[in-house]
XYZ file of N, CA, C and O in Angstrom:
732
model
N 0.832 -1.189 0.000
C 0.000 0.000 0.000
C 0.872 1.247 0.000
O 0.502 2.244 -0.575
N 2.037 1.177 0.648
C 2.941 2.325 0.725
C 3.452 2.743 -0.638
O 3.544 3.932 -0.941
N 3.785 1.749 -1.503
C 4.278 2.074 -2.840
C 3.180 2.712 -3.685
O 3.425 3.657 -4.430
N 1.968 2.199 -3.567
C 0.851 2.749 -4.340
C 0.557 4.173 -3.882
O 0.278 5.059 -4.686
N 0.623 4.406 -2.567
C 0.382 5.749 -2.035
C 1.468 6.716 -2.491
O 1.183 7.847 -2.889
N 2.724 6.277 -2.466
C 3.834 7.124 -2.915
C 3.698 7.440 -4.396
O 3.934 8.567 -4.835
N 3.292 6.450 -5.191
C 3.105 6.683 -6.623
C 1.970 7.671 -6.844
O 2.050 8.533 -7.722
N 0.908 7.555 -6.045
C -0.212 8.500 -6.151
C 0.213 9.906 -5.785
O -0.198 10.877 -6.422
N 1.049 10.051 -4.733
C 1.557 11.369 -4.341
C 2.419 11.968 -5.434
O 2.326 13.152 -5.733
N 3.267 11.145 -6.052
C 4.134 11.638 -7.129
C 3.295 12.078 -8.323
O 3.564 13.108 -8.941
N 2.255 11.305 -8.637
C 1.393 11.669 -9.762
C 0.611 12.941 -9.446
O 0.450 13.813 -10.296
N 0.164 13.091 -8.218
C -0.564 14.304 -7.819
C 0.336 15.525 -7.901
O -0.108 16.610 -8.265
N 1.607 15.357 -7.578
C 2.539 16.482 -7.641
C 2.750 16.937 -9.076
O 3.024 18.103 -9.325
N 2.615 16.023 -10.040
C 2.802 16.380 -11.454
C 1.508 16.846 -12.104
O 1.525 17.389 -13.195
N 0.388 16.619 -11.450
C -0.906 16.986 -12.035
C -1.058 18.498 -12.050
O -0.632 19.187 -11.134
N -1.672 19.037 -13.121
C -1.881 20.482 -13.158
C -2.845 20.905 -12.062
O -3.793 20.187 -11.734
N -2.603 22.063 -11.488
C -3.479 22.579 -10.456
C -4.655 23.296 -11.102
O -4.517 23.919 -12.146
N -5.802 23.191 -10.478
C -6.990 23.858 -10.992
C -6.952 25.316 -10.554
O -6.788 25.623 -9.389
N -7.112 26.222 -11.516
C -7.117 27.646 -11.230
C -8.387 28.234 -11.810
O -8.685 28.058 -12.990
N -9.144 28.931 -10.987
C -10.359 29.593 -11.436
C -9.975 30.951 -11.996
O -9.717 31.891 -11.261
N -9.916 31.050 -13.326
C -9.484 32.278 -13.994
C -10.550 33.365 -13.957
O -10.282 34.500 -14.304
N -11.774 33.038 -13.542
C -12.843 34.032 -13.559
C -12.715 35.033 -12.416
O -13.341 36.071 -12.445
N -11.927 34.717 -11.416
C -11.765 35.605 -10.278
C -10.497 36.413 -10.435
O -9.423 35.854 -10.590
N -10.640 37.736 -10.382
C -9.464 38.595 -10.506
C -8.551 38.342 -9.305
O -8.991 38.318 -8.165
N -7.264 38.185 -9.588
C -6.300 37.941 -8.511
C -6.405 36.544 -7.938
O -5.976 36.292 -6.827
N -7.005 35.623 -8.697
C -7.155 34.260 -8.208
C -5.796 33.642 -7.940
O -4.836 33.895 -8.637
N -5.735 32.856 -6.896
C -4.490 32.165 -6.593
C -4.769 30.681 -6.489
O -5.898 30.261 -6.321
N -3.706 29.900 -6.598
C -3.848 28.459 -6.487
C -3.821 28.024 -5.034
O -4.141 26.899 -4.741
N -3.417 28.914 -4.154
C -3.229 28.591 -2.738
C -2.299 27.398 -2.578
O -2.458 26.601 -1.668
N -1.352 27.274 -3.481
C -0.399 26.176 -3.441
C 0.865 26.642 -2.736
O 1.610 27.446 -3.279
N 1.125 26.157 -1.533
C 2.323 26.600 -0.815
C 3.614 26.210 -1.530
O 4.643 26.844 -1.343
N 3.542 25.186 -2.401
C 4.741 24.803 -3.161
C 5.181 25.936 -4.071
O 6.372 26.168 -4.253
N 4.222 26.640 -4.661
C 4.562 27.759 -5.536
C 5.198 28.896 -4.745
O 6.194 29.481 -5.172
N 4.625 29.218 -3.607
C 5.193 30.290 -2.786
C 6.596 29.923 -2.335
O 7.521 30.749 -2.401
N 6.778 28.674 -1.898
C 8.108 28.226 -1.478
C 9.098 28.302 -2.632
O 10.224 28.762 -2.464
N 8.668 27.861 -3.826
C 9.557 27.897 -4.979
C 9.924 29.333 -5.323
O 11.080 29.639 -5.594
N 8.952 30.228 -5.301
C 9.225 31.626 -5.608
C 10.196 32.249 -4.625
O 11.115 32.971 -5.010
N 10.024 31.942 -3.362
C 10.909 32.517 -2.346
C 12.305 31.902 -2.392
O 13.300 32.597 -2.208
N 12.384 30.596 -2.661
C 13.701 29.967 -2.825
C 14.410 30.539 -4.051
O 15.617 30.779 -4.033
N 13.652 30.774 -5.107
C 14.225 31.368 -6.308
C 14.690 32.790 -6.015
O 15.768 33.200 -6.458
N 13.894 33.546 -5.262
C 14.295 34.910 -4.892
C 15.589 34.888 -4.100
O 16.497 35.698 -4.344
N 15.703 33.954 -3.176
C 16.932 33.842 -2.376
C 18.121 33.494 -3.261
O 19.179 34.140 -3.188
N 17.948 32.501 -4.115
C 19.050 32.085 -4.990
C 19.443 33.199 -5.956
O 20.628 33.464 -6.164
N 18.462 33.870 -6.527
C 18.762 34.956 -7.461
C 19.383 36.125 -6.709
O 20.304 36.783 -7.211
N 18.903 36.375 -5.499
C 19.521 37.426 -4.692
C 20.988 37.139 -4.439
O 21.845 38.019 -4.590
N 21.295 35.904 -4.095
C 22.697 35.512 -3.889
C 23.458 35.570 -5.209
O 24.593 36.028 -5.259
N 22.821 35.132 -6.270
C 23.414 35.147 -7.606
C 23.717 36.586 -8.053
O 24.706 36.835 -8.734
N 22.872 37.537 -7.666
C 23.049 38.921 -8.090
C 24.182 39.627 -7.355
O 24.708 40.622 -7.856
N 24.558 39.158 -6.172
C 25.671 39.780 -5.448
C 26.929 39.840 -6.306
O 27.464 40.924 -6.535
N 27.429 38.689 -6.807
C 28.653 38.770 -7.609
C 28.449 39.470 -8.949
O 29.383 40.063 -9.481
N 27.223 39.434 -9.498
C 26.965 40.175 -10.731
C 27.143 41.667 -10.501
O 27.724 42.371 -11.328
N 26.611 42.144 -9.410
C 26.765 43.556 -9.085
C 28.223 43.920 -8.878
O 28.703 44.956 -9.357
N 28.930 43.057 -8.192
C 30.353 43.278 -7.965
C 31.120 43.253 -9.281
O 31.958 44.124 -9.532
N 30.818 42.295 -10.135
C 31.503 42.194 -11.429
C 31.243 43.432 -12.284
O 32.159 43.961 -12.925
N 30.011 43.903 -12.291
C 29.685 45.100 -13.069
C 30.434 46.312 -12.540
O 30.994 47.100 -13.314
N 30.482 46.447 -11.233
C 31.170 47.569 -10.615
C 32.662 47.547 -10.925
O 33.241 48.546 -11.350
N 33.276 46.391 -10.754
C 34.716 46.260 -11.004
C 35.016 46.448 -12.491
O 35.982 47.128 -12.854
N 34.188 45.882 -13.360
C 34.400 46.045 -14.797
C 34.294 47.508 -15.197
O 35.070 47.993 -16.032
N 33.364 48.226 -14.602
C 33.193 49.644 -14.915
C 34.397 50.452 -14.451
O 34.828 51.389 -15.137
N 34.935 50.090 -13.292
C 36.136 50.780 -12.819
C 37.308 50.562 -13.776
O 38.080 51.480 -14.051
N 37.422 49.345 -14.283
C 38.531 49.005 -15.170
C 38.350 49.608 -16.556
O 39.276 50.162 -17.128
N 37.139 49.477 -17.126
C 36.863 49.989 -18.469
C 35.370 50.311 -18.555
O 34.537 49.398 -18.606
N 35.001 51.587 -18.567
C 33.577 51.959 -18.575
C 32.783 51.347 -19.727
O 31.607 51.029 -19.562
N 33.401 51.144 -20.885
C 32.675 50.542 -22.010
C 32.317 49.089 -21.704
O 31.198 48.641 -21.997
N 33.245 48.353 -21.124
C 32.966 46.960 -20.742
C 31.916 46.929 -19.635
O 30.993 46.105 -19.660
N 32.046 47.830 -18.679
C 31.066 47.899 -17.594
C 29.665 48.183 -18.104
O 28.688 47.573 -17.656
N 29.542 49.090 -19.087
C 28.234 49.414 -19.657
C 27.662 48.212 -20.410
O 26.475 47.896 -20.275
N 28.497 47.532 -21.186
C 28.035 46.331 -21.907
C 27.577 45.260 -20.931
O 26.539 44.615 -21.133
N 28.341 45.053 -19.886
C 27.984 44.056 -18.878
C 26.680 44.438 -18.188
O 25.815 43.587 -17.967
N 26.523 45.707 -17.858
C 25.292 46.162 -17.193
C 24.072 45.913 -18.085
O 23.022 45.475 -17.602
N 24.199 46.172 -19.389
C 23.080 45.941 -20.310
C 22.772 44.449 -20.402
O 21.604 44.040 -20.350
N 23.807 43.623 -20.533
C 23.597 42.174 -20.613
C 22.935 41.648 -19.348
O 22.003 40.830 -19.412
N 23.381 42.118 -18.208
C 22.794 41.669 -16.942
C 21.355 42.160 -16.825
O 20.465 41.425 -16.375
N 21.093 43.394 -17.253
C 19.724 43.921 -17.201
C 18.784 43.078 -18.053
O 17.654 42.783 -17.647
N 19.244 42.651 -19.230
C 18.411 41.811 -20.104
C 18.073 40.499 -19.413
O 16.924 40.059 -19.414
N 19.052 39.870 -18.799
C 18.739 38.577 -18.197
C 18.103 38.708 -16.823
O 17.607 37.729 -16.275
N 18.034 39.913 -16.272
C 17.306 40.107 -15.017
C 15.799 40.072 -15.223
O 15.049 39.832 -14.280
N 15.341 40.286 -16.452
C 13.897 40.233 -16.723
C 13.335 38.836 -16.460
O 12.401 38.681 -15.664
N 13.908 37.777 -17.082
C 13.360 36.451 -16.758
C 13.611 36.047 -15.304
O 12.814 35.302 -14.731
N 14.696 36.543 -14.706
C 14.924 36.239 -13.291
C 13.788 36.803 -12.448
O 13.271 36.124 -11.554
N 13.397 38.040 -12.716
C 12.289 38.650 -11.975
C 10.986 37.897 -12.174
O 10.205 37.720 -11.234
N 10.768 37.416 -13.394
C 9.564 36.634 -13.659
C 9.578 35.313 -12.907
O 8.545 34.860 -12.403
N 10.759 34.686 -12.820
C 10.875 33.414 -12.093
C 10.571 33.576 -10.612
O 10.143 32.643 -9.951
N 10.798 34.754 -10.090
C 10.487 35.030 -8.692
C 9.018 35.416 -8.545
O 8.296 34.879 -7.703
N 8.563 36.361 -9.364
C 7.246 36.950 -9.137
C 6.073 36.059 -9.546
O 5.049 36.049 -8.856
N 6.197 35.324 -10.626
C 5.052 34.539 -11.109
C 4.601 33.478 -10.104
O 3.410 33.399 -9.789
N 5.522 32.647 -9.569
C 5.032 31.659 -8.595
C 4.439 32.300 -7.340
O 3.433 31.816 -6.813
N 5.029 33.401 -6.895
C 4.503 34.060 -5.693
C 3.129 34.658 -5.984
O 2.199 34.539 -5.182
N 2.976 35.262 -7.147
C 1.671 35.826 -7.514
C 0.607 34.736 -7.587
O -0.480 34.877 -7.031
N 0.905 33.629 -8.265
C -0.103 32.582 -8.398
C -0.360 31.847 -7.089
O -1.429 31.277 -6.905
N 0.591 31.864 -6.182
C 0.369 31.225 -4.878
C -0.460 32.110 -3.955
O -1.236 31.617 -3.150
N -0.277 33.437 -4.080
C -0.920 34.350 -3.138
C -2.007 35.214 -3.764
O -2.868 35.728 -3.045
N -1.944 35.433 -5.091
C -2.873 36.350 -5.737
C -2.530 37.812 -5.466
O -3.276 38.698 -5.849
N -1.407 38.063 -4.835
C -1.005 39.411 -4.425
C 0.099 39.927 -5.348
O 1.259 39.519 -5.237
N -0.258 40.827 -6.251
C 0.713 41.362 -7.205
C 1.830 42.132 -6.518
O 2.981 42.085 -6.941
N 1.471 42.899 -5.498
C 2.491 43.708 -4.819
C 3.483 42.846 -4.065
O 4.681 43.151 -4.020
N 3.023 41.761 -3.481
C 3.940 40.848 -2.797
C 4.905 40.233 -3.807
O 6.110 40.141 -3.560
N 4.382 39.816 -4.947
C 5.224 39.244 -6.002
C 6.236 40.275 -6.485
O 7.419 39.967 -6.663
N 5.785 41.501 -6.686
C 6.675 42.572 -7.132
C 7.762 42.850 -6.098
O 8.932 43.013 -6.443
N 7.381 42.916 -4.819
C 8.367 43.202 -3.752
C 9.442 42.132 -3.687
O 10.626 42.441 -3.537
N 9.067 40.860 -3.806
C 10.067 39.785 -3.768
C 10.996 39.860 -4.971
O 12.208 39.660 -4.857
N 10.447 40.145 -6.156
C 11.282 40.277 -7.352
C 12.214 41.479 -7.216
O 13.404 41.397 -7.544
N 11.686 42.580 -6.717
C 12.508 43.779 -6.515
C 13.616 43.516 -5.504
O 14.781 43.885 -5.728
N 13.278 42.856 -4.423
C 14.272 42.544 -3.397
C 15.397 41.685 -3.954
O 16.579 41.931 -3.678
N 15.054 40.701 -4.777
C 16.104 39.847 -5.353
C 16.975 40.631 -6.322
O 18.170 40.366 -6.445
N 16.415 41.624 -7.009
C 17.188 42.431 -7.941
C 18.041 43.487 -7.270
O 19.156 43.783 -7.698
N 17.536 44.075 -6.196
C 18.281 45.117 -5.478
C 19.553 44.555 -4.856
O 20.528 45.283 -4.644
N 19.576 43.260 -4.637
C 20.776 42.657 -4.053
C 21.991 42.856 -4.948
O 23.125 42.797 -4.477
N 21.757 43.111 -6.230
C 22.866 43.376 -7.147
C 23.598 44.659 -6.742
O 24.820 44.715 -6.714
N 22.846 45.685 -6.422
C 23.441 46.959 -6.002
C 24.131 46.788 -4.650
O 25.262 47.241 -4.449
N 23.458 46.110 -3.743
C 24.046 45.849 -2.431
C 25.313 45.013 -2.583
O 26.328 45.271 -1.934
N 25.265 44.014 -3.475
C 26.433 43.171 -3.721
C 27.615 43.964 -4.233
O 28.757 43.728 -3.833
N 27.349 44.911 -5.118
C 28.430 45.743 -5.648
C 29.088 46.541 -4.532
O 30.320 46.550 -4.395
N 28.285 47.167 -3.719
C 28.838 48.015 -2.662
C 29.481 47.207 -1.539
O 30.617 47.470 -1.140
N 28.756 46.223 -1.056
C 29.270 45.414 0.048
C 30.480 44.593 -0.386
O 31.486 44.523 0.332
N 30.396 44.012 -1.560
C 31.518 43.221 -2.063
C 32.769 44.059 -2.237
O 33.874 43.621 -1.905
N 32.591 45.262 -2.742
C 33.759 46.133 -2.925
C 34.387 46.471 -1.576
O 35.605 46.419 -1.415
N 33.575 46.795 -0.601
C 34.097 47.155 0.725
C 34.840 45.975 1.352
O 35.932 46.125 1.894
N 34.267 44.784 1.254
C 34.851 43.615 1.916
C 36.020 43.025 1.132
O 37.031 42.635 1.717
N 35.883 42.955 -0.192
C 36.856 42.211 -0.990
C 37.860 43.075 -1.749
O 38.673 42.537 -2.500
N 37.845 44.368 -1.562
C 38.678 45.239 -2.396
C 40.160 44.901 -2.342
O 40.881 45.137 -3.300
N 40.628 44.318 -1.260
C 42.045 43.967 -1.142
C 42.321 42.508 -1.503
O 43.458 42.058 -1.401
N 41.282 41.752 -1.890
C 41.446 40.317 -2.116
C 40.996 39.847 -3.490
O 40.778 38.661 -3.698
N 40.811 40.772 -4.443
C 40.358 40.369 -5.772
C 41.404 39.514 -6.464
O 42.559 39.899 -6.572
N 40.994 38.350 -6.927
C 41.844 37.531 -7.789
C 40.955 36.540 -8.532
O 39.770 36.409 -8.248
N 41.512 35.885 -9.505
C 40.739 34.967 -10.339
C 40.178 33.795 -9.541
O 39.074 33.318 -9.825
N 40.907 33.321 -8.554
C 40.432 32.202 -7.746
C 39.149 32.578 -7.002
O 38.182 31.809 -6.985
N 39.128 33.754 -6.413
C 37.941 34.198 -5.678
C 36.735 34.298 -6.612
O 35.650 33.841 -6.288
N 36.937 34.911 -7.785
C 35.844 34.982 -8.758
C 35.382 33.584 -9.156
O 34.180 33.318 -9.241
N 36.305 32.683 -9.416
C 35.945 31.325 -9.802
C 35.110 30.625 -8.742
O 34.114 29.966 -9.054
N 35.511 30.764 -7.494
C 34.779 30.122 -6.393
C 33.370 30.690 -6.274
O 32.385 29.948 -6.223
N 33.260 32.017 -6.233
C 31.953 32.646 -6.038
C 31.022 32.351 -7.211
O 29.885 31.914 -7.020
N 31.479 32.584 -8.430
C 30.621 32.356 -9.586
C 30.281 30.878 -9.753
O 29.161 30.531 -10.145
N 31.213 29.981 -9.464
C 30.940 28.552 -9.556
C 29.865 28.112 -8.577
O 28.941 27.369 -8.936
N 29.960 28.557 -7.337
C 28.961 28.193 -6.330
C 27.586 28.746 -6.684
O 26.579 28.042 -6.611
N 27.535 29.995 -7.076
C 26.253 30.611 -7.406
C 25.651 29.958 -8.656
O 24.447 29.687 -8.704
N 26.487 29.666 -9.650
C 25.992 28.978 -10.842
C 25.411 27.615 -10.503
O 24.353 27.239 -11.016
N 26.074 26.881 -9.637
C 25.559 25.581 -9.213
C 24.224 25.692 -8.505
O 23.316 24.873 -8.721
N 24.082 26.716 -7.669
C 22.809 26.928 -6.975
C 21.683 27.200 -7.978
O 20.580 26.656 -7.861
N 21.963 28.050 -8.964
C 20.930 28.381 -9.947
C 20.553 27.167 -10.794
O 19.374 26.953 -11.094
N 21.533 26.369 -11.182
C 21.238 25.169 -11.977
C 20.357 24.215 -11.190
O 19.384 23.655 -11.723
N 20.669 24.010 -9.916
C 19.855 23.097 -9.102
C 18.429 23.608 -8.945
O 17.478 22.824 -8.990
N 18.249 24.909 -8.790
C 16.896 25.448 -8.681
C 16.145 25.254 -9.991
O 14.969 24.884 -9.993
N 16.820 25.471 -11.113
C 16.165 25.264 -12.413
C 15.758 23.804 -12.598
O 14.629 23.521 -12.996
N 16.688 22.887 -12.317
C 16.413 21.471 -12.549
C 15.425 20.886 -11.551
O 14.596 20.043 -11.911
N 15.492 21.311 -10.297
C 14.645 20.720 -9.258
C 13.331 21.445 -9.036
O 12.390 20.850 -8.506
N 13.250 22.731 -9.378
C 12.048 23.499 -9.069
C 11.372 24.089 -10.303
O 10.214 23.820 -10.559
N 12.090 24.916 -11.053
C 11.446 25.691 -12.110
C 10.922 24.826 -13.256
O 9.753 24.943 -13.644
N 11.753 23.973 -13.806
C 11.323 23.166 -14.959
C 10.243 22.155 -14.570
O 9.216 22.061 -15.265
N 10.391 21.408 -13.469
C 9.291 20.500 -13.099
C 7.973 21.231 -12.826
O 6.902 20.743 -13.190
N 8.036 22.405 -12.209
C 6.808 23.160 -11.953
C 6.189 23.627 -13.261
O 4.967 23.575 -13.438
N 7.013 24.085 -14.183
C 6.491 24.506 -15.489
C 5.768 23.343 -16.169
O 4.671 23.523 -16.727
N 6.346 22.155 -16.116
C 5.707 20.981 -16.736
C 4.436 20.570 -15.991
O 3.509 20.037 -16.603
N 4.362 20.836 -14.704
C 3.152 20.512 -13.948
C 1.988 21.377 -14.436
O 0.853 20.934 -14.478
N 2.281 22.622 -14.832
C 1.226 23.510 -15.312
C 0.996 23.408 -16.813
O 0.033 23.951 -17.326
N 1.883 22.732 -17.518
C 1.739 22.525 -18.958
C 2.086 21.065 -19.267
O 3.081 20.777 -19.921
N 1.258 20.127 -18.799
C 1.603 18.704 -18.953
C 1.670 18.249 -20.415
O 2.359 17.283 -20.718
N 1.003 18.937 -21.316
C 1.069 18.577 -22.730
C 2.292 19.194 -23.401
O 2.526 18.958 -24.575
N 3.048 19.972 -22.675
C 4.265 20.632 -23.152
C 4.010 21.459 -24.406
O 4.751 21.410 -25.383
N 2.953 22.261 -24.338
C 2.641 23.139 -25.467
C 3.608 24.313 -25.542
O 3.900 24.784 -26.636
N 4.077 24.794 -24.386
C 4.929 25.987 -24.393
C 6.209 25.867 -23.567
O 7.124 26.655 -23.754
N 6.300 24.902 -22.674
C 7.435 24.848 -21.753
C 8.762 24.700 -22.484
O 9.693 25.485 -22.280
N 8.878 23.702 -23.319
C 10.152 23.472 -24.014
C 10.504 24.656 -24.900
O 11.655 25.106 -24.920
N 9.527 25.210 -25.609
C 9.774 26.381 -26.448
C 10.229 27.563 -25.586
O 11.117 28.324 -25.978
N 9.621 27.706 -24.429
C 9.989 28.802 -23.536
C 11.397 28.624 -22.976
O 12.134 29.598 -22.835
N 11.761 27.393 -22.674
C 13.123 27.124 -22.190
C 14.133 27.498 -23.266
O 15.130 28.170 -22.998
N 13.863 27.085 -24.502
C 14.765 27.410 -25.606
C 14.808 28.925 -25.827
O 15.876 29.504 -26.041
N 13.670 29.590 -25.747
C 13.641 31.051 -25.902
C 14.446 31.721 -24.786
O 15.184 32.677 -25.042
N 14.304 31.223 -23.576
C 15.089 31.761 -22.470
C 16.578 31.577 -22.687
O 17.387 32.471 -22.388
N 16.957 30.414 -23.202
C 18.375 30.181 -23.519
C 18.856 31.166 -24.589
O 19.981 31.669 -24.519
N 18.001 31.446 -25.569
C 18.371 32.384 -26.632
C 18.555 33.794 -26.073
O 19.504 34.495 -26.453
N 17.685 34.198 -25.163
C 17.829 35.524 -24.537
C 19.146 35.594 -23.765
O 19.884 36.582 -23.856
N 19.446 34.539 -23.023
C 20.705 34.523 -22.257
C 21.906 34.536 -23.193
O 22.878 35.262 -22.948
N 21.856 33.766 -24.260
C 22.963 33.744 -25.220
C 23.144 35.120 -25.853
O 24.272 35.596 -26.012
N 22.037 35.767 -26.189
C 22.123 37.106 -26.777
C 22.739 38.093 -25.792
O 23.572 38.925 -26.171
N 22.358 38.002 -24.518
C 22.924 38.933 -23.543
C 24.409 38.659 -23.334
O 25.198 39.595 -23.167
N 24.808 37.394 -23.374
C 26.238 37.078 -23.249
C 27.019 37.558 -24.462
O 28.130 38.053 -24.331
N 26.422 37.414 -25.653
C 27.080 37.919 -26.868
C 27.230 39.428 -26.805
O 28.268 39.975 -27.225
N 26.223 40.099 -26.280
C 26.296 41.548 -26.129
C 27.456 41.918 -25.214
O 28.183 42.873 -25.485
N 27.631 41.138 -24.173
C 28.743 41.388 -23.242
C 30.093 41.151 -23.916
O 30.999 41.957 -23.805
N 30.209 40.055 -24.634
C 31.489 39.682 -25.235
C 31.823 40.569 -26.432
O 32.952 41.017 -26.599
N 30.824 40.819 -27.299
C 31.086 41.514 -28.548
C 30.595 42.952 -28.566
O 30.758 43.641 -29.550
N 29.926 43.363 -27.472
C 29.332 44.704 -27.435
C 30.293 45.808 -27.169
O 31.417 45.837 -26.974
């Protein structure tokens, strides 16, 4: 009975949630969505710390490179904000709460630039950058693989848009990286 119950729980977790679209601000009341949104906000907030620092340091070294990096980061901050705000909005129905969490995760970039410069200004080297960016990249990959993509498939079980959206997101990221490298 335990295996059948576990299989039923796994299937229920993959089943699309019913959402009443007729009610303005309707929410799914799914705590999994709120948890995912907040975990994503935390991870993106941590991820934005070194981005802010990198932009600041690049601008100090060469303003043209700093400007290109800032534009590339701004482009990819749009889907990051959506990854934070959409699950929180659908879990709570509160647009302002979703906006505040997305804003908070983005503002960490500015805080990261200032705080990182104050703390690390005497310790900048390639090893430190490698460690910080590697750890943050690993965190973001795990959130994508364990939370974002499975949740997207739960809401689009026929995969009408999820795979296309993932590829489009990759294209946006590639374009922003090209802008940084060749801009």
